[in-house]
Coordinates of C-alpha atoms (C1' of nucleotides) in Angstrom, one line a residue:
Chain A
X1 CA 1.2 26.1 -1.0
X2 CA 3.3 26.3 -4.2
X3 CA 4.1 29.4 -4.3
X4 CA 6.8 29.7 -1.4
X5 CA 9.2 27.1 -0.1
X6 CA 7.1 24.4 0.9
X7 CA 8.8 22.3 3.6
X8 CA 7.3 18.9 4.6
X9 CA 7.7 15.7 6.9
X10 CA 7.7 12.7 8.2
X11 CA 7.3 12.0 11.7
X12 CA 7.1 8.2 12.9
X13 CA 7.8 6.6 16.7
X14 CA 10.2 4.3 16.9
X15 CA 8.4 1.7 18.6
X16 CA 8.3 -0.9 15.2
X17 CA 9.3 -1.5 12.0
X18 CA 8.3 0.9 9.1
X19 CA 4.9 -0.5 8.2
X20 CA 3.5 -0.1 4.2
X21 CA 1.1 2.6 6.3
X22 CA 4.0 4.6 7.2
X23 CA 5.7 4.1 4.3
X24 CA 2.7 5.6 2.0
X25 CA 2.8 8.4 4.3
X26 CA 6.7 9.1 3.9
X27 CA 5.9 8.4 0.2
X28 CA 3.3 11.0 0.0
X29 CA 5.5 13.5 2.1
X30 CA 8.7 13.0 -0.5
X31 CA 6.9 13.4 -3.5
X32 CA 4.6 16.6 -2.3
X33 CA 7.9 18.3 -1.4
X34 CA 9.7 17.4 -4.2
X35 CA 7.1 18.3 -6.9
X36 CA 7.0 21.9 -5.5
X37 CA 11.0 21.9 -5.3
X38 CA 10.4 22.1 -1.2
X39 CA 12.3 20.8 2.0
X40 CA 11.3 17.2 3.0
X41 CA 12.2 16.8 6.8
X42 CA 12.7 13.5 8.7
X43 CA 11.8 13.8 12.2
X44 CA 11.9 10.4 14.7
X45 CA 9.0 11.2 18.0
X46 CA 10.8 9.3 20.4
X47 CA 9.6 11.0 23.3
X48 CA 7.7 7.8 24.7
X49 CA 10.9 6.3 26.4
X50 CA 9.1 3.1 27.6
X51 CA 8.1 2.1 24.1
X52 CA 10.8 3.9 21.7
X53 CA 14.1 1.5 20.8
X54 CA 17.1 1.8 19.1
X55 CA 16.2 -0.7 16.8
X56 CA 13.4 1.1 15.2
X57 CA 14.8 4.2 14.8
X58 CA 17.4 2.0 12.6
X59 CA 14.8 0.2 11.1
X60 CA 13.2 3.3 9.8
X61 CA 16.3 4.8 8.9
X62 CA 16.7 1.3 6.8
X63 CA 13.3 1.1 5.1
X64 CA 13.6 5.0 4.2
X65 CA 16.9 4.1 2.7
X66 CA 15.7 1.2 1.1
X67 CA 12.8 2.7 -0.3
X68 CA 15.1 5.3 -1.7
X69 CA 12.8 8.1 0.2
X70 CA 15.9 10.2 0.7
X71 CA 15.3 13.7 3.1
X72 CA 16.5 17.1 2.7
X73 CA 16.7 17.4 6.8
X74 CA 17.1 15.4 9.4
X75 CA 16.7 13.0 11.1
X76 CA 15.7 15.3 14.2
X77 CA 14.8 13.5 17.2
X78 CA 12.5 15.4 19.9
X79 CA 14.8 13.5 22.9
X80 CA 17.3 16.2 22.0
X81 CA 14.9 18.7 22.1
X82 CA 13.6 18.7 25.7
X83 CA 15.2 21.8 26.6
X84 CA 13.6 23.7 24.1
X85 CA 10.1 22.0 25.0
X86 CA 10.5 22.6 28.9
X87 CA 11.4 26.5 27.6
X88 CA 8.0 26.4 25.9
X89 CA 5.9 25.2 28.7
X90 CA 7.5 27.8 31.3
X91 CA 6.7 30.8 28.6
X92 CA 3.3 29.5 27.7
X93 CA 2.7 29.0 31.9
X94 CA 4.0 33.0 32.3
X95 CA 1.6 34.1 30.2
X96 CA -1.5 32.2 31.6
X97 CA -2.0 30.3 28.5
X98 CA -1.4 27.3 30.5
X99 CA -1.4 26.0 34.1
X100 CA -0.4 23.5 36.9
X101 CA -2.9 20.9 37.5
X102 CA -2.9 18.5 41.2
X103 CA -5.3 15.9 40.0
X104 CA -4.6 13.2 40.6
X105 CA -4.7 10.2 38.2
X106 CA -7.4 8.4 40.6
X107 CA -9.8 11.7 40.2
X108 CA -9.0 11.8 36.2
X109 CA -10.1 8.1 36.3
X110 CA -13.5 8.6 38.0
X111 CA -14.3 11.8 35.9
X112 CA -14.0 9.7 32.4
X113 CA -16.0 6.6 34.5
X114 CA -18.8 9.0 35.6
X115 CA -18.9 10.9 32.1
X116 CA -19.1 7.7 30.3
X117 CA -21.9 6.5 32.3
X118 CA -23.9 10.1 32.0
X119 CA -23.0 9.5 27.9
X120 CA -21.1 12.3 27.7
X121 CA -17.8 12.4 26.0
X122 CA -15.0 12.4 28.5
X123 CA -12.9 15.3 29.3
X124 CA -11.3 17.3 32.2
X125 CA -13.2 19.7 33.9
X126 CA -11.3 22.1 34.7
X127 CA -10.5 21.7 38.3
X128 CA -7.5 22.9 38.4
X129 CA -7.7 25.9 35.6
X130 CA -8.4 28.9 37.7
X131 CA -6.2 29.1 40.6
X132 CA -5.6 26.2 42.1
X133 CA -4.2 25.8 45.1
X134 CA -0.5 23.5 45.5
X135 CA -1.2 20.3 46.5
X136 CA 1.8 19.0 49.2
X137 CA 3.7 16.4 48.0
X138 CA 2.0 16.4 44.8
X139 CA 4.2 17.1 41.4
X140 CA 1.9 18.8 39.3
X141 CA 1.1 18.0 35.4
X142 CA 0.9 21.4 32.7
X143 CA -2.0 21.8 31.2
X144 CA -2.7 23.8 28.4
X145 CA -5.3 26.7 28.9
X146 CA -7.5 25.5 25.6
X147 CA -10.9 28.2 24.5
X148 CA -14.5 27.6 25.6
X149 CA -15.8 29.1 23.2
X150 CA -16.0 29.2 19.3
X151 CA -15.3 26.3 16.9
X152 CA -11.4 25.7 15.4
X153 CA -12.4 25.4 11.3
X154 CA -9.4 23.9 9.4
X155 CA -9.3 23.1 5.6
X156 CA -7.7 20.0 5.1
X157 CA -6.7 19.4 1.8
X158 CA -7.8 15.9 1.1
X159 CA -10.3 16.1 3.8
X160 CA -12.0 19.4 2.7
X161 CA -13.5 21.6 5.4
X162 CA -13.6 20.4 9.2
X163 CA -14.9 22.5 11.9
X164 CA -15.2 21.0 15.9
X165 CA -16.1 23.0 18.9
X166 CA -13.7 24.1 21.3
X167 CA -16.9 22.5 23.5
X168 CA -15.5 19.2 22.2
X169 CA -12.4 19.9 23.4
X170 CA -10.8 20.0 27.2
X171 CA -7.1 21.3 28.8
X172 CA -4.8 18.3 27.7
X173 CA -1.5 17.9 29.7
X174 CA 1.2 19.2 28.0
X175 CA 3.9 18.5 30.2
X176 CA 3.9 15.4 33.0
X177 CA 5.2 15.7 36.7
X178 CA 8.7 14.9 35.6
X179 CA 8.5 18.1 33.2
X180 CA 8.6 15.6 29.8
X181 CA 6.3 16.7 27.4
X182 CA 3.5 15.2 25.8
X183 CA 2.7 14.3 22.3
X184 CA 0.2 17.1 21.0
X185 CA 2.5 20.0 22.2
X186 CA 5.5 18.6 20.9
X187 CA 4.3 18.2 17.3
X188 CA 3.4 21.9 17.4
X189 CA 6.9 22.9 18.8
X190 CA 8.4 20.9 16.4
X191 CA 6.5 21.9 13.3
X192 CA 6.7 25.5 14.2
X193 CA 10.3 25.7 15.4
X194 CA 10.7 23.7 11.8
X195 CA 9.1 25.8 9.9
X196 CA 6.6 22.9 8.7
X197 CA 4.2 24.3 6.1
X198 CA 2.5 21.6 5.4
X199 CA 1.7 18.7 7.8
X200 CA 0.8 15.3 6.3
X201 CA 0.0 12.6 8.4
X202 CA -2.4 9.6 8.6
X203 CA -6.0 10.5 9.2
X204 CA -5.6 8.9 13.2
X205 CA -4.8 12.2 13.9
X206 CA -7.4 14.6 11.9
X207 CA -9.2 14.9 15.7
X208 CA -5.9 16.0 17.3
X209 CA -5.5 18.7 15.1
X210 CA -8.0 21.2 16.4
X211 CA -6.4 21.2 19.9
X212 CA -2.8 21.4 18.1
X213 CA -4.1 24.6 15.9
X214 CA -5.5 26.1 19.3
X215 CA -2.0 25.4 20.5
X216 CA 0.1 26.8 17.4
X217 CA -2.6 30.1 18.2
X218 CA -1.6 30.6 21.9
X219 CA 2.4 30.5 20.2
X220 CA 1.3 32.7 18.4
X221 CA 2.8 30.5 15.1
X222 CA 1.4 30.6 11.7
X223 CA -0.8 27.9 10.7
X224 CA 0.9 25.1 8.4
X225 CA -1.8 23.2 6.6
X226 CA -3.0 19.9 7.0
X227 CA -3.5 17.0 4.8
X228 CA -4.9 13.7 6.7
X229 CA -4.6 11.0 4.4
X230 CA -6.5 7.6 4.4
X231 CA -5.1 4.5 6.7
X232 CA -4.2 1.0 4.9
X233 CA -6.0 -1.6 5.6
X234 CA -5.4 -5.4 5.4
X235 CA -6.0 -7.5 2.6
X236 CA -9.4 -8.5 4.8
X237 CA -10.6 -4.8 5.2
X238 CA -9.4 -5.0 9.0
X239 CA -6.7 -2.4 10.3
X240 CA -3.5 -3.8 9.5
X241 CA -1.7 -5.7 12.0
X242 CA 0.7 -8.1 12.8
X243 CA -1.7 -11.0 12.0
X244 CA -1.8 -9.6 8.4
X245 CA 1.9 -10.8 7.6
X246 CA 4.6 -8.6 6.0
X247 CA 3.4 -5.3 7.3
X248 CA 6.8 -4.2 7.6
X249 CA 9.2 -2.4 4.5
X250 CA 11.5 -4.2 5.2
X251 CA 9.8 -7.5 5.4
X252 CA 8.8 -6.7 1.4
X253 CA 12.5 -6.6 1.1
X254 CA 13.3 -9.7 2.6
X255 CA 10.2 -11.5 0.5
X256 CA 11.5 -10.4 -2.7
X257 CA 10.2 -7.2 -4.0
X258 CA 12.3 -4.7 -5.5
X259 CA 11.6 -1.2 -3.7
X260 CA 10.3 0.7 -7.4
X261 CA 7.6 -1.7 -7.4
X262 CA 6.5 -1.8 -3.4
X263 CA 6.5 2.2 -4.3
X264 CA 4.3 2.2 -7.5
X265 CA 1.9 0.0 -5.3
X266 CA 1.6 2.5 -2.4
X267 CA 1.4 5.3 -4.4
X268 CA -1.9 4.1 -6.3
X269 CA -3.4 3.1 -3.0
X270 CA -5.4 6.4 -2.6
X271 CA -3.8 8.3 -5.6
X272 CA -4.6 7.9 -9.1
X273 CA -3.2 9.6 -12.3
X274 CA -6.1 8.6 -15.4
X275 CA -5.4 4.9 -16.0
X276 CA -1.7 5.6 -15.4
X277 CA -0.8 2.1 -13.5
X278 CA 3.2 2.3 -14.0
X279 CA 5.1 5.2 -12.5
X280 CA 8.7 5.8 -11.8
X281 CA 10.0 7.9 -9.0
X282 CA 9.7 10.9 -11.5
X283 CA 6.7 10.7 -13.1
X284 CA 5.1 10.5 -9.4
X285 CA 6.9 13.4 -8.5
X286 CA 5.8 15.0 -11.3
X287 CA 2.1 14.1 -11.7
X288 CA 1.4 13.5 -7.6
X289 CA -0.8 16.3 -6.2
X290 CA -1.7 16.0 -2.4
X291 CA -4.9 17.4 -3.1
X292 CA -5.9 14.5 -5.4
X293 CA -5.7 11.9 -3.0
X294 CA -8.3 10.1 -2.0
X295 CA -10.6 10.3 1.7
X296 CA -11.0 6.5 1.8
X297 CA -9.3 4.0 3.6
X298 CA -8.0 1.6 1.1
X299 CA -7.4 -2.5 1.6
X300 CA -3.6 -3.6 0.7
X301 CA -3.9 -6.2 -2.2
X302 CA -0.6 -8.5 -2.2
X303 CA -1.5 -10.1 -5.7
X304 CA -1.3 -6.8 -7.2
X305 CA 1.6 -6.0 -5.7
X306 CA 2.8 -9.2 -7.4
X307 CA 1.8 -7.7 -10.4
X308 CA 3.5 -5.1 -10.0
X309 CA 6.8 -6.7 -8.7
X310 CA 6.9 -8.9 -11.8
X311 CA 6.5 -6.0 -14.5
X312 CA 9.3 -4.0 -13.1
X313 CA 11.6 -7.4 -12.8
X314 CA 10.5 -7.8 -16.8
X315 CA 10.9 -4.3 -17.9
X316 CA 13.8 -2.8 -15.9
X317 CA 17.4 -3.1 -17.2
X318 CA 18.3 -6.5 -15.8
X319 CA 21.6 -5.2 -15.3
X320 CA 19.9 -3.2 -12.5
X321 CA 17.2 -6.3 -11.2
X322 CA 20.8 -8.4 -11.0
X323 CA 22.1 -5.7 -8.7
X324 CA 19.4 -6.5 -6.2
X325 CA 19.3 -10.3 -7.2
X326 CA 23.1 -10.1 -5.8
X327 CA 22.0 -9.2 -2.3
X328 CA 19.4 -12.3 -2.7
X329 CA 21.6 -15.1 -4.1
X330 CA 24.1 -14.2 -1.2
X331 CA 21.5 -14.3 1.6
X332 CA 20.5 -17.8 0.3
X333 CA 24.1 -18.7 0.4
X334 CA 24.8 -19.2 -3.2
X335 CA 27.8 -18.3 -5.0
X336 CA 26.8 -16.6 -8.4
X337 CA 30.6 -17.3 -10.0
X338 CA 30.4 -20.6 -10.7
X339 CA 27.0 -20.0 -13.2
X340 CA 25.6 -18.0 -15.8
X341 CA 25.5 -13.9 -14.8
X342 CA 23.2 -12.6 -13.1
X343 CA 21.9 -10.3 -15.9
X344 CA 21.4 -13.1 -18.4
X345 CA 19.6 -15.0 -15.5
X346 CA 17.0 -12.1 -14.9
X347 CA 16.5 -11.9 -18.3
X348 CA 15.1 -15.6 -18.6
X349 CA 13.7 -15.9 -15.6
X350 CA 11.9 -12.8 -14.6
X351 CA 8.2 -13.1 -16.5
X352 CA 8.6 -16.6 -14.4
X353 CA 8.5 -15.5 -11.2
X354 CA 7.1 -13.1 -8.9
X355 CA 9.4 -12.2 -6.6
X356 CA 13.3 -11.8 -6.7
X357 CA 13.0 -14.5 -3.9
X358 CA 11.6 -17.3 -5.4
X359 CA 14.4 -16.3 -8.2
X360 CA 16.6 -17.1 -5.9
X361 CA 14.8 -20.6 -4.8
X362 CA 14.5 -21.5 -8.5
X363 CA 17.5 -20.3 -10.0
X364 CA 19.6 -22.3 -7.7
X365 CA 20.3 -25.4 -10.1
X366 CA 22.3 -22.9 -12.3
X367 CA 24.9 -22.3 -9.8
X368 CA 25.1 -25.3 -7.2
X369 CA 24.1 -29.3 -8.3
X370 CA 21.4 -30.7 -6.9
X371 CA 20.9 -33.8 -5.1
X372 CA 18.1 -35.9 -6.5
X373 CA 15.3 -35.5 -9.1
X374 CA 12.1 -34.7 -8.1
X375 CA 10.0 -38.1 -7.5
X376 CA 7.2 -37.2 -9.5
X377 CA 9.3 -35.8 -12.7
X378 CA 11.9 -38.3 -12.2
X379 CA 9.2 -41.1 -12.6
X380 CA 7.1 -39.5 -15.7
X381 CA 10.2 -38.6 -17.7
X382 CA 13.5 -40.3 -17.3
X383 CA 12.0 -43.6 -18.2
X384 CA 14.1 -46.1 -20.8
X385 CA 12.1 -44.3 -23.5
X386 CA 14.2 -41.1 -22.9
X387 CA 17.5 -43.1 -23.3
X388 CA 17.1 -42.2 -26.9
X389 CA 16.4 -38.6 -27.1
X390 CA 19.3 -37.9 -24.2
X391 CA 21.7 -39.5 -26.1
X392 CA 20.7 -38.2 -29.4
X393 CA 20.7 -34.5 -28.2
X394 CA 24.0 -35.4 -25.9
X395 CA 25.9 -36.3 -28.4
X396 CA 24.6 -33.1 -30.6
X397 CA 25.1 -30.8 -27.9
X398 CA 29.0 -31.9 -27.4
X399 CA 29.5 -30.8 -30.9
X400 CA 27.4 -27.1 -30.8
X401 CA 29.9 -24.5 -31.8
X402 CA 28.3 -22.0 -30.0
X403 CA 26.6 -22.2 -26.7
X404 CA 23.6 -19.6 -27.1
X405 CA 20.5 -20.3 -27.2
X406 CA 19.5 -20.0 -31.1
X407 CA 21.7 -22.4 -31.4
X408 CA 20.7 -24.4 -28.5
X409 CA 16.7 -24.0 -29.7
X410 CA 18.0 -25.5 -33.4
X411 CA 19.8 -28.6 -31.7
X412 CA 17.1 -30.2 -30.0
X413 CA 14.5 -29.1 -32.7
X414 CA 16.4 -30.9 -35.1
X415 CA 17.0 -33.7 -32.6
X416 CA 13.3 -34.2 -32.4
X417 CA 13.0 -34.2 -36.5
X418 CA 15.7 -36.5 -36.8
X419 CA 13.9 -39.1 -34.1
X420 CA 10.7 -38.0 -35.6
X421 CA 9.0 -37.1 -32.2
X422 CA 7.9 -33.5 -30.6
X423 CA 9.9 -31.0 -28.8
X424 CA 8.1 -32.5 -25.7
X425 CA 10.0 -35.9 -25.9
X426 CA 13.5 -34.0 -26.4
X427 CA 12.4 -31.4 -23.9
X428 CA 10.9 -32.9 -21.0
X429 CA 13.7 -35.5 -20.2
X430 CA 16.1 -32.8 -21.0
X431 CA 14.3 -30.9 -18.5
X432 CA 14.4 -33.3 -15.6
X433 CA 17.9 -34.3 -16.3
X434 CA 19.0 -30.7 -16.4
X435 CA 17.2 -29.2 -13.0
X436 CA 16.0 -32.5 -11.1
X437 CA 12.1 -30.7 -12.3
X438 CA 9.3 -30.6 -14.7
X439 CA 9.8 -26.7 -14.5
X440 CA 12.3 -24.7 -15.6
X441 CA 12.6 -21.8 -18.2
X442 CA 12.0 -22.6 -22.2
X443 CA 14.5 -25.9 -23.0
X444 CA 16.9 -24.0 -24.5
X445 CA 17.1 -21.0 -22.2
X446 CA 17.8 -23.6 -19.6
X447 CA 20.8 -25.2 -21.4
X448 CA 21.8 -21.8 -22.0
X449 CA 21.9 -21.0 -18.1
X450 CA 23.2 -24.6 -17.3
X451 CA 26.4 -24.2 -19.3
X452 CA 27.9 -26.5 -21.8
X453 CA 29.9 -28.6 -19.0
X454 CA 26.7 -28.3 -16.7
X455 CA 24.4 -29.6 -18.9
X456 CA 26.5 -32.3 -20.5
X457 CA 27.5 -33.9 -17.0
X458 CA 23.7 -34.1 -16.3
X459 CA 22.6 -35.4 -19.3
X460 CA 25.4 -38.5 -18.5
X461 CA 24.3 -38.4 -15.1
X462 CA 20.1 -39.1 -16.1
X463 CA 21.5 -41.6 -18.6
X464 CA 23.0 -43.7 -15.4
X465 CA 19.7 -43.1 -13.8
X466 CA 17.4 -43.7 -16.9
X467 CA 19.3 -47.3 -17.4
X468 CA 19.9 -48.4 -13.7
X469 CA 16.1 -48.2 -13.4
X470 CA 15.6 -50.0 -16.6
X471 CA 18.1 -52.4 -15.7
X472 CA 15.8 -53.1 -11.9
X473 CA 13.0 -53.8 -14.6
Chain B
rG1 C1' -21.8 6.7 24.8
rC2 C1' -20.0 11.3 22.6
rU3 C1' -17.2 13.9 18.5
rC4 C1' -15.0 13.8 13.7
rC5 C1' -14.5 11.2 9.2
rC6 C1' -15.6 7.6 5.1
rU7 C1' -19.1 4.7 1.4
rU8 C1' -18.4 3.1 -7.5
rC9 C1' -16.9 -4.2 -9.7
rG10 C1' -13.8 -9.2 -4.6
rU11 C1' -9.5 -5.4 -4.5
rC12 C1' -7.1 -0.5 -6.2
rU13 C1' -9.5 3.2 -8.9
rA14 C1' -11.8 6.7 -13.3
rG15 C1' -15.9 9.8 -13.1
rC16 C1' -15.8 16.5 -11.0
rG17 C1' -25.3 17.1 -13.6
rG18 C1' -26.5 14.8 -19.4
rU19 C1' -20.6 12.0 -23.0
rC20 C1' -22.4 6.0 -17.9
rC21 C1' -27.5 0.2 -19.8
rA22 C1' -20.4 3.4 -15.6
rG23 C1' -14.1 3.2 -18.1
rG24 C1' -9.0 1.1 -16.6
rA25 C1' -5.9 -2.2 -13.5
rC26 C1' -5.1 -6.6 -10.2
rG27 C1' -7.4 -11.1 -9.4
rC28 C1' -11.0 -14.7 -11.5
rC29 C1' -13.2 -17.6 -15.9
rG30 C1' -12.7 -19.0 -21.2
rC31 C1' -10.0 -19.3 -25.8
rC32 C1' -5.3 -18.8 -28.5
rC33 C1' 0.0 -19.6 -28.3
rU34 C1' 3.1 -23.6 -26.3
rC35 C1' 8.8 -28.3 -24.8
rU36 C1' 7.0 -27.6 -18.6
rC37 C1' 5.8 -23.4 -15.6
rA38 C1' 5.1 -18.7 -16.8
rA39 C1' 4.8 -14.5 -19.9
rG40 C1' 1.9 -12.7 -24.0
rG41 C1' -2.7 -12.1 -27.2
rC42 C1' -8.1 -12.1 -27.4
rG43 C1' -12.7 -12.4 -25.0
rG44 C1' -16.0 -12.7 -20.5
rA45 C1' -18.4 -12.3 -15.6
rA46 C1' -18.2 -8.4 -11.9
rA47 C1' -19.9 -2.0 -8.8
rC48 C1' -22.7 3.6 -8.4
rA49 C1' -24.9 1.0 0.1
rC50 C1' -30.3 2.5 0.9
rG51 C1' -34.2 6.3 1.1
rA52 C1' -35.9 11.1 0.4
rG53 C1' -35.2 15.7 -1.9
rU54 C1' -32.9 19.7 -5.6
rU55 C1' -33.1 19.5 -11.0
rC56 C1' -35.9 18.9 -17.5
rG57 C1' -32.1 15.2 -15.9
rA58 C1' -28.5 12.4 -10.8
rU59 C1' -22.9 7.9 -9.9
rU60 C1' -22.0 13.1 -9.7
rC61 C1' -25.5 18.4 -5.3
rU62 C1' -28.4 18.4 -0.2
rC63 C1' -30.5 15.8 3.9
rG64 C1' -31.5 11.4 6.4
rU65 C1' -30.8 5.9 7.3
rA66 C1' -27.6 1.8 7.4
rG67 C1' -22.7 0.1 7.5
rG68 C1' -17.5 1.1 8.4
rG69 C1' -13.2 3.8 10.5
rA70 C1' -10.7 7.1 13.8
rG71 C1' -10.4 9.8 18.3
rC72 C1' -12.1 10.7 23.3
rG73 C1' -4.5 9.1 27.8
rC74 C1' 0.3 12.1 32.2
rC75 C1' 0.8 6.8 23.8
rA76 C1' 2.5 8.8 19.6

RNA sequence: GCUCCCUUCGUCUAGCGGUCCAGGACGCCGCCCUCUCAAGGCGGAAACACGAGUUCGAUUCUCGUAGGGAGCGCCA
């Protein structure tokens, strides 16, 4: 596997979004090809016309790009490759490796009813395999001459060794009346025509690989290898589903988590370096082996994601978490000129919050005034009492040579010495009177954000409201 | 039903026969810090599914049992 150019990839249907599921996969695909310096290949199965859209092939191509998950090839999509699959069939049909079947769908029906009921596994019997005769009228489906005998052994390499008897397996339909092919035999055209070396892919399809290898022997292709890994589940242990929530990349985008961290999360779901927890792109790249990934299906944990979020907002160059903050503030509708810059902002306010979303929500106040204070912090803390330490650190504040927030911490400490209370009397009216809440960053970290004319227009505005409830008294 | 696969704290995982009365992380609980909310520091509770083997010795190897998952389409 490392030794020649190994050339990997990612093959979803477009008939959704790009689920975290998906994603991991794609994730796990990137990183095996780029640690061996291989090809990774981007390939959209959009044979299934009923189901596959326009939309998500563009929503894949948007949560690859998002995710930064950029491919060396591609995207190939198999609709433009019907020629070469109906080419396929008529060579594999000439030489006996496959063959016309009449059946009809009523006859298929009853065979998996009856084999069901015997408590057999259901599979074609092989009506139509040796020489059947042309049914009038009837448009026949290809099916694909599979072995009776022996047993297809693969070594997977997360899975280890799996071996199944041909027994197990039956003549699937490679091509349907119309001449479209199916699923299992375009894979195999696809990978081989490709030159796939190594297949990764969730482990739904570890039993359609035997009939796939039997298939790749009767091309007489080369074997790629296989590595099935383990499914996500939801947070509840179930299969993931809609009913779980954000299932979707792109759905982590909208809630407010930067792409580095949604990928750190995937990648230690199934994959572990030590006690390693943190990893950027390149240290995943250069530690991730596909052979150390776990068999297990693992449950997706959204407060560890969180976690995760939150410790690349803190540690990443806000320069660069303001970058993606942009793309927030202007979905919310909020015009970042008229307030503090975006960089300074992450810097205060990302060990506060979890997601570059609720940034957004509580960052608001900097850029736009609010409307009223919040009942229940209006009521504890802009009472008559706070007349006092609002006009003392007011009047300070108009004076401060320098609005940053040493300066700004040294005001109202001083404030609350000179009046001879805590920080808390200064700080929580402050507080109120500066964002309408009892929560905001550190007192002076908030001035700072608020902006001398900002912050001195609310303090005059919670005076008025401080007095004209005194005065209702 | 049949076939294949999986099984360490609530969750993600370390462990590749003795170093394990099982380590880390998230979450949870407590304490500290503190102008609110956080963040941070310190500490704590919390797991080898079960049963037989193999072995001087099993979390680690084998086989069963139980539980779970996937597949059995003219879907991918």
């Amino acid at each position: 596997m490392e030794t020649i150019n190994v050339r990997t990839r990612f093959a979803p249907s477009p008939t959704g979004n790009l689920h975290v599921g998906g994603a991991r996969t794609a994730l796990f695909c990137y990183l095996q090809a780029r640690a061996v310096k291989g090809v990774f290949i981007l390939r959209i199965e959009d044979t299934d016309l009923e189901r596959s859209t326009p939309e998500s092939v563009q929503a894949i191509l948007d949560g690859m790009r998002w995710l930064g998950l950029d491919y060396d090839e591609g995207p190939y999509y198999q609709t433009k490759r019907f020629g070469r699959y109906a080419e396929v069939v008529a060579a594999l049909l000439e030489d006996g490796k496959a063959y016309h079947c009449y059946c009809s769908k009523e006859r298929i029906d009853a065979l998996r009813e009856e084999q069901m009921k015997a408590g057999v596994k259901p599979r074609y019997d092989g009506h139509c395999r040796d020489d059947a005769e042309p049914v009038k009228g009837v448009k026949p489906v290809v099916r694909f001459r599979n072995p009776l005998e022996g047993d297809v052994i693969f070594d997977d390499l997360v899975r280890g060794r799996i071996s199944i008897s041909n027994g197990e397996l039956d003549d699937l339909v490679i091509a349907r009346p119309d001449g479209s092919p199916t699923y299992n035999f375009t894979v195999v055209v696809d990978d081989m025509d490709m030159g796939v070396t190594l297949v990764i892919r969730g482990d739904d399809h570890i039993n359609n690989t035997p009939r796939q290898i039997n298939i790749y022997r009767a091309l007489g292709a080369g074997l790629p290898e296989f590595a099935h890994v383990p499914m996500i589940l939801g947070g509840d242990g179930a299969r993931l589903s809609k009913r779980h929530g954000a299932v979707g990349v792109l759905q982590y985008r909208d809630d407010g988590y930067l792409p580095q961290a949604l990928l750190n999360y995937l990648v230690r779901l199934g994959w572990s370096h030590g006690d390693q927890e943190i990893f950027s792109l390149q240290e995943m790249i250069d530690k991730f082996d596909i052979r150390d990934v776990n068999r297990k299906a693992s449950a997706f944990n959204t407060e560890k994601l969180d976690w995760l979020n939150q410790q690349y907002m803190k540690n990443l160059p806000a320069g660069e978490v303001a970058q993606h903050l942009a793309w927030y503030f202007e979905r919310a509708g909020i015009d970042p000129a008229p307030g503090p810059s975006l960089a300074d902002l992450v810097s205060v306010q990302a060990d506060r919050v979890k997601t570059l979303r609720e940034m957004t929500d509580q960052s608001r106040v900097f850029y736009e005034n609010f409307n009223e204070y919040d009942a229940g912090a209006a009521r504890k803390h802009l009472r008559p009492v706070a007349e006092q330490p609002l006009r003392a650190i007011g009047g300070r504040l108009a004076d401060l040579a320098k609005w940053d927030p040493e300066r700004l911490n040294e005001a109202v400490r001083i404030t609350a010495e000179e009046l001879g209370v805590g920080m808390g009397k200064i700080a929580q009216p402050l507080r109120v009177a500066l964002t309408g809440t009892a929560i905001s960053p550190s007192i002076d970290k908030t001035l700072w954000l608020a902006g001398r004319e900002r912050s001195l227009a609310r303090i005059r505005r919670a005076l008025e409201y401080v007095m004209a409830r005194a005065a209702a008294n």
